[in-house]
Tab-separated table of C-alpha atoms in Angstrom:
chain	number	residue	atom	x	y	z
A	980	MET	CA	0.000	0.000	0.000
A	981	ASP	CA	1.181	3.530	-0.763
A	982	ALA	CA	1.088	6.479	1.658
A	983	TYR	CA	-2.423	7.485	0.594
A	984	ALA	CA	-3.748	3.972	1.146
A	985	TRP	CA	-2.053	3.747	4.553
A	986	SER	CA	-3.523	7.078	5.677
A	987	LEU	CA	-7.033	5.926	4.749
A	988	ALA	CA	-6.414	2.561	6.404
A	989	LEU	CA	-5.324	4.227	9.658
A	990	VAL	CA	-8.494	6.357	9.753
A	991	ALA	CA	-10.546	3.245	8.992
A	992	ALA	CA	-8.813	1.330	11.801
A	993	PHE	CA	-9.560	4.130	14.283
A	994	CYS	CA	-13.251	4.072	13.248
A	995	VAL	CA	-13.339	0.291	13.675
A	996	GLY	CA	-11.790	0.600	17.128
A	997	LEU	CA	-14.244	3.293	18.161
A	998	GLY	CA	-17.105	1.050	17.095
A	999	LYS	CA	-15.548	-2.012	18.714
A	1000	SER	CA	-15.511	-0.238	22.067
A	1001	GLY	CA	-19.321	-0.307	22.009
A	1002	PHE	CA	-19.486	3.457	21.614
A	1003	ALA	CA	-21.211	4.543	18.384
A	1004	SER	CA	-20.837	1.032	16.983
A	1005	GLY	CA	-22.100	2.050	13.560
A	1006	LEU	CA	-18.845	3.905	12.905
A	1007	GLY	CA	-17.170	0.637	11.966
A	1008	THR	CA	-19.307	0.613	8.824
A	1009	PHE	CA	-17.175	3.462	7.456
A	1010	ALA	CA	-14.105	1.226	7.316
A	1011	ALA	CA	-14.932	-0.721	4.144
A	1012	PRO	CA	-15.762	2.362	2.000
A	1013	LEU	CA	-12.611	4.115	3.253
A	1014	LEU	CA	-10.413	1.141	2.416
A	1015	ALA	CA	-12.181	0.602	-0.913
A	1016	ALA	CA	-11.147	4.128	-1.960
A	1017	SER	CA	-7.565	2.903	-2.263
A	1018	MET	CA	-7.882	-0.850	-2.934
A	1019	PRO	CA	-10.358	-3.318	-4.505
A	1020	LEU	CA	-13.406	-4.018	-2.339
A	1021	PRO	CA	-12.671	-7.777	-1.907
A	1022	GLN	CA	-9.178	-6.894	-0.654
A	1023	ALA	CA	-10.673	-4.329	1.746
A	1024	ALA	CA	-13.139	-6.904	3.104
A	1025	ALA	CA	-10.347	-9.466	3.551
A	1026	LEU	CA	-8.277	-6.941	5.518
A	1027	LEU	CA	-11.174	-6.018	7.795
A	1028	LEU	CA	-11.861	-9.393	9.405
A	1029	PRO	CA	-8.372	-9.906	10.940
A	1030	LEU	CA	-8.454	-6.332	12.209
A	1031	LEU	CA	-11.917	-6.854	13.684
A	1032	LEU	CA	-10.793	-10.017	15.471
A	1033	LEU	CA	-7.643	-8.461	16.927
A	1034	LEU	CA	-9.569	-5.468	18.228
A	1035	ASP	CA	-12.338	-7.732	19.544
A	1036	VAL	CA	-9.921	-9.406	21.950
A	1037	PHE	CA	-8.687	-6.102	23.343
A	1038	SER	CA	-12.207	-4.664	23.610
A	1039	VAL	CA	-13.552	-7.683	25.493
A	1040	LEU	CA	-10.675	-7.461	27.975
A	1041	LEU	CA	-11.512	-3.807	28.652
A	1042	TRP	CA	-15.166	-4.639	29.400
A	1043	LEU	CA	-14.560	-7.788	31.507
A	1044	GLY	CA	-15.720	-6.097	34.697
A	1045	GLN	CA	-19.082	-5.119	33.242
A	1046	PRO	CA	-21.697	-7.907	33.578
A	1047	ALA	CA	-23.696	-8.151	30.367
A	1048	ARG	CA	-24.171	-11.887	29.754
A	1049	ALA	CA	-27.907	-11.687	30.398
A	1050	ILE	CA	-28.133	-9.133	27.588
A	1051	TRP	CA	-26.068	-10.776	24.835
A	1052	GLN	CA	-26.821	-14.450	25.536
A	1053	PRO	CA	-30.356	-14.392	23.994
A	1054	TRP	CA	-28.852	-12.872	20.833
A	1055	LEU	CA	-26.327	-15.644	20.305
A	1056	TRP	CA	-28.248	-18.501	18.668
A	1057	PRO	CA	-30.389	-16.288	16.387
A	1058	SER	CA	-27.194	-14.576	15.205
A	1059	VAL	CA	-25.574	-17.973	14.545
A	1060	LEU	CA	-28.558	-18.980	12.390
A	1061	GLY	CA	-28.434	-15.644	10.583
A	1062	ALA	CA	-24.689	-15.977	9.981
A	1063	LEU	CA	-25.083	-19.540	8.667
A	1064	ALA	CA	-27.813	-18.369	6.298
A	1065	GLY	CA	-25.485	-15.596	5.154
A	1066	ALA	CA	-22.654	-18.093	4.613
A	1067	LEU	CA	-24.897	-20.214	2.388
A	1068	LEU	CA	-25.752	-17.162	0.292
A	1069	LEU	CA	-22.257	-15.667	0.306
A	1070	ASP	CA	-21.533	-16.582	-3.316
A	1071	CYS	CA	-24.970	-15.940	-4.791
A	1072	LEU	CA	-26.422	-12.873	-3.033
A	1073	PRO	CA	-24.734	-9.579	-3.985
A	1074	ALA	CA	-23.679	-7.647	-0.903
A	1075	ALA	CA	-25.076	-4.469	-2.499
A	1076	TYR	CA	-28.660	-5.744	-2.159
A	1077	LEU	CA	-28.139	-6.608	1.489
A	1078	SER	CA	-26.546	-3.217	2.203
A	1079	LEU	CA	-29.624	-1.496	0.801
A	1080	LEU	CA	-32.001	-3.826	2.667
A	1081	VAL	CA	-30.310	-3.430	6.077
A	1082	ALA	CA	-29.976	0.335	5.729
A	1083	ALA	CA	-33.569	0.823	4.561
A	1084	LEU	CA	-34.975	-1.352	7.350
A	1085	CYS	CA	-32.991	0.393	10.099
A	1086	LEU	CA	-33.928	3.837	8.775
A	1087	LEU	CA	-37.575	2.826	8.602
A	1088	LEU	CA	-37.523	1.608	12.192
A	1089	SER	CA	-35.634	4.581	13.604
A	1090	LEU	CA	-36.983	7.618	11.756
A	1091	GLY	CA	-40.392	9.166	12.216
A	1092	PRO	CA	-43.645	7.573	13.340
A	1093	VAL	CA	-43.966	3.939	12.322
A	1094	GLY	CA	-46.557	1.322	13.089
A	1095	GLN	CA	-46.556	-0.661	16.318
A	1096	ASP	CA	-45.655	-3.842	14.441
A	1097	TRP	CA	-42.435	-2.237	13.197
A	1098	GLN	CA	-41.653	-0.934	16.678
A	1099	ARG	CA	-42.148	-4.423	18.114
A	1100	LEU	CA	-39.676	-5.752	15.533
A	1101	ALA	CA	-36.994	-3.296	16.723
A	1102	LEU	CA	-37.618	-4.432	20.310
A	1103	HIS	CA	-37.458	-8.137	19.410
A	1104	GLY	CA	-33.868	-9.092	20.202
A	1105	PRO	CA	-33.725	-12.490	18.429
A	1106	SER	CA	-35.008	-11.017	15.153
A	1107	MET	CA	-32.554	-8.127	15.168
A	1108	ALA	CA	-29.696	-10.409	16.266
A	1109	GLY	CA	-30.498	-12.788	13.402
A	1110	LEU	CA	-30.476	-9.899	10.933
A	1111	SER	CA	-27.222	-8.680	12.466
A	1112	GLY	CA	-25.573	-12.087	12.012
A	1113	PHE	CA	-26.847	-12.335	8.428
A	1114	ALA	CA	-25.622	-8.838	7.492
A	1115	SER	CA	-22.311	-9.291	9.306
A	1116	MET	CA	-21.476	-12.461	7.410
A	1117	LEU	CA	-22.304	-11.004	4.004
A	1118	CYS	CA	-20.982	-7.443	4.233
A	1119	HIS	CA	-19.618	-6.724	7.768
A	1120	ALA	CA	-22.735	-4.603	8.443
A	1121	GLY	CA	-24.123	-6.185	11.595
A	1122	GLY	CA	-23.865	-3.054	13.733
A	1123	PRO	CA	-26.958	-1.008	12.737
A	1124	PRO	CA	-29.638	-3.675	13.470
A	1125	LEU	CA	-28.253	-4.465	16.923
A	1126	THR	CA	-27.676	-0.809	17.787
A	1127	LEU	CA	-31.272	-0.081	16.843
A	1128	HIS	CA	-32.489	-2.863	19.148
A	1129	CYS	CA	-30.350	-1.646	22.074
A	1130	LEU	CA	-31.599	1.926	21.647
A	1131	ALA	CA	-35.207	0.747	21.432
A	1132	ARG	CA	-34.739	-1.117	24.733
A	1133	GLY	CA	-33.122	1.900	26.380
A	1134	LEU	CA	-30.176	-0.087	27.743
A	1135	GLU	CA	-27.707	1.693	29.995
A	1136	PRO	CA	-24.544	2.806	28.116
A	1137	ALA	CA	-21.952	0.575	29.836
A	1138	PRO	CA	-23.969	-2.694	29.716
A	1139	MET	CA	-24.969	-1.925	26.108
A	1140	ALA	CA	-21.360	-1.319	25.072
A	1141	SER	CA	-20.138	-4.436	26.890
A	1142	ALA	CA	-22.872	-6.665	25.447
A	1143	CYS	CA	-22.270	-5.473	21.879
A	1144	THR	CA	-18.506	-5.951	22.256
A	1145	VAL	CA	-18.791	-9.570	23.431
A	1146	PHE	CA	-21.514	-10.370	20.909
A	1147	PHE	CA	-19.537	-9.176	17.884
A	1148	CYS	CA	-16.375	-10.873	19.126
A	1149	LEU	CA	-18.188	-14.225	19.126
A	1150	LEU	CA	-19.821	-13.461	15.777
A	1151	ASN	CA	-16.506	-12.602	14.113
A	1152	LEU	CA	-14.951	-15.818	15.446
A	1153	LEU	CA	-17.813	-17.680	13.780
A	1154	LYS	CA	-17.081	-15.921	10.470
A	1155	LEU	CA	-13.378	-16.769	10.507
A	1156	PRO	CA	-13.580	-20.387	9.178
A	1157	VAL	CA	-15.922	-19.291	6.385
A	1158	TYR	CA	-13.574	-16.571	5.151
A	1159	MET	CA	-10.519	-18.814	5.521
A	1160	GLN	CA	-12.188	-21.444	3.341
A	1161	MET	CA	-12.776	-18.793	0.680
A	1162	ASP	CA	-8.993	-18.126	0.573
A	1163	GLY	CA	-9.670	-14.491	1.402
A	1164	LEU	CA	-7.322	-14.495	4.385
A	1165	GLY	CA	-3.578	-14.903	4.134
A	1166	SER	CA	-0.460	-13.923	6.013
A	1167	GLN	CA	-0.379	-10.562	4.216
A	1168	GLN	CA	-3.814	-9.592	5.563
A	1169	TRP	CA	-2.820	-10.525	9.123
A	1170	LEU	CA	0.407	-8.499	8.851
A	1171	TRP	CA	-1.524	-5.473	7.611
A	1172	ALA	CA	-4.032	-5.894	10.435
A	1173	LEU	CA	-1.220	-6.029	12.993
A	1174	ALA	CA	0.289	-2.863	11.537
A	1175	LEU	CA	-3.080	-1.082	11.803
A	1176	CYS	CA	-3.725	-2.300	15.363
A	1177	PRO	CA	-2.252	0.754	17.155
A	1178	ALA	CA	-4.739	3.068	15.404
A	1179	GLY	CA	-7.556	0.632	16.167
A	1180	LEU	CA	-6.540	0.312	19.821
A	1181	ALA	CA	-6.516	4.094	20.124
A	1182	GLY	CA	-10.101	4.079	18.888
A	1183	VAL	CA	-11.103	1.392	21.398
A	1184	VAL	CA	-9.592	3.292	24.337
A	1185	ALA	CA	-11.182	6.559	23.194
A	1186	GLY	CA	-14.579	4.876	22.878
A	1187	VAL	CA	-14.428	3.270	26.327
A	1188	LYS	CA	-13.467	6.593	27.923
A	1189	LEU	CA	-16.253	8.445	26.101
A	1190	THR	CA	-18.791	5.819	27.200
A	1191	GLY	CA	-17.787	6.358	30.827
A	1192	ARG	CA	-17.838	10.156	30.659
A	1193	LEU	CA	-20.920	10.925	28.574
A	1194	SER	CA	-24.375	11.143	30.103
A	1195	PRO	CA	-26.822	8.442	28.986
A	1196	SER	CA	-28.748	10.926	26.816
A	1197	ALA	CA	-25.552	12.088	25.074
A	1198	PHE	CA	-24.466	8.449	24.597
A	1199	TYR	CA	-27.816	7.572	23.007
A	1200	ARG	CA	-27.644	10.606	20.697
A	1201	ALA	CA	-24.119	9.675	19.603
A	1202	SER	CA	-25.127	6.032	19.035
A	1203	ARG	CA	-28.216	7.001	17.044
A	1204	LEU	CA	-26.238	9.485	14.945
A	1205	ALA	CA	-23.562	6.861	14.232
A	1206	MET	CA	-26.238	4.343	13.254
A	1207	LEU	CA	-27.926	6.811	10.886
A	1208	MET	CA	-24.570	7.741	9.363
A	1209	ALA	CA	-23.764	4.046	8.926
A	1210	CYS	CA	-27.112	3.487	7.203
A	1211	SER	CA	-26.367	6.381	4.859
A	1212	VAL	CA	-22.991	4.834	3.993
A	1213	LEU	CA	-24.629	1.448	3.353
A	1214	LEU	CA	-27.257	3.042	1.102
A	1215	HIS	CA	-24.626	4.932	-0.868
A	1216	ASP	CA	-22.301	1.937	-1.095
A	1217	GLY	CA	-25.082	-0.413	-2.186
A	1218	TRP	CA	-26.376	2.024	-4.792
A	1219	GLU	CA	-22.869	2.632	-6.166
A	1220	GLN	CA	-22.270	-1.103	-6.544
A	1221	LEU	CA	-25.581	-1.660	-8.298
A	1222	SER	CA	-25.264	1.319	-10.634
A	1223	GLY	CA	-21.589	0.652	-11.329
């Protein structure tokens, strides 16, 4: 990678780390478009998973003292089913369609007055966890559905951040064998991920500190804004892929 590509990759790694901390988790969605500005999209996606896994370990260690198992445990099996469904469709369902679907659904559920049935869907953890697992496997876009569910439940900032961190760590571990079988991961990707880790770790630490210092209302506003921004990126990215 040249200097321009490295600069974009460092910004992307910081965004991933900020999202991995559980603060404004939708910010991680910016990583793929940033990386794709300087490298082919498949190469960007292959670089992301090792970075996600390395930052997952550090993030989970930072949140070990925060009990959140009762929150993330009901999400686990629905997300596994969603991820397995995504793995089956990995070669035949264009990621652009899923990006548009996830973004449109999350915007519909979060903006303006919607029907009670839609509101109940946002509050239904297994459904949103299943969608998160499905979207994460296909296009690393599992953050918005789960963030929407957490905001709809009104979870406290620290337990919400801790639960999301552990959940996505387990989900990314599940994705690893699938991507390794596709030959998308090699030693080069792991070396790049290691080189980008300092920027990602800085994002994780910054996110954890912000979560502890912000009031719950400010945390919710930041999380909702990040989710809406992530949905906008997914809409733009999906439309660009389809029209291109």
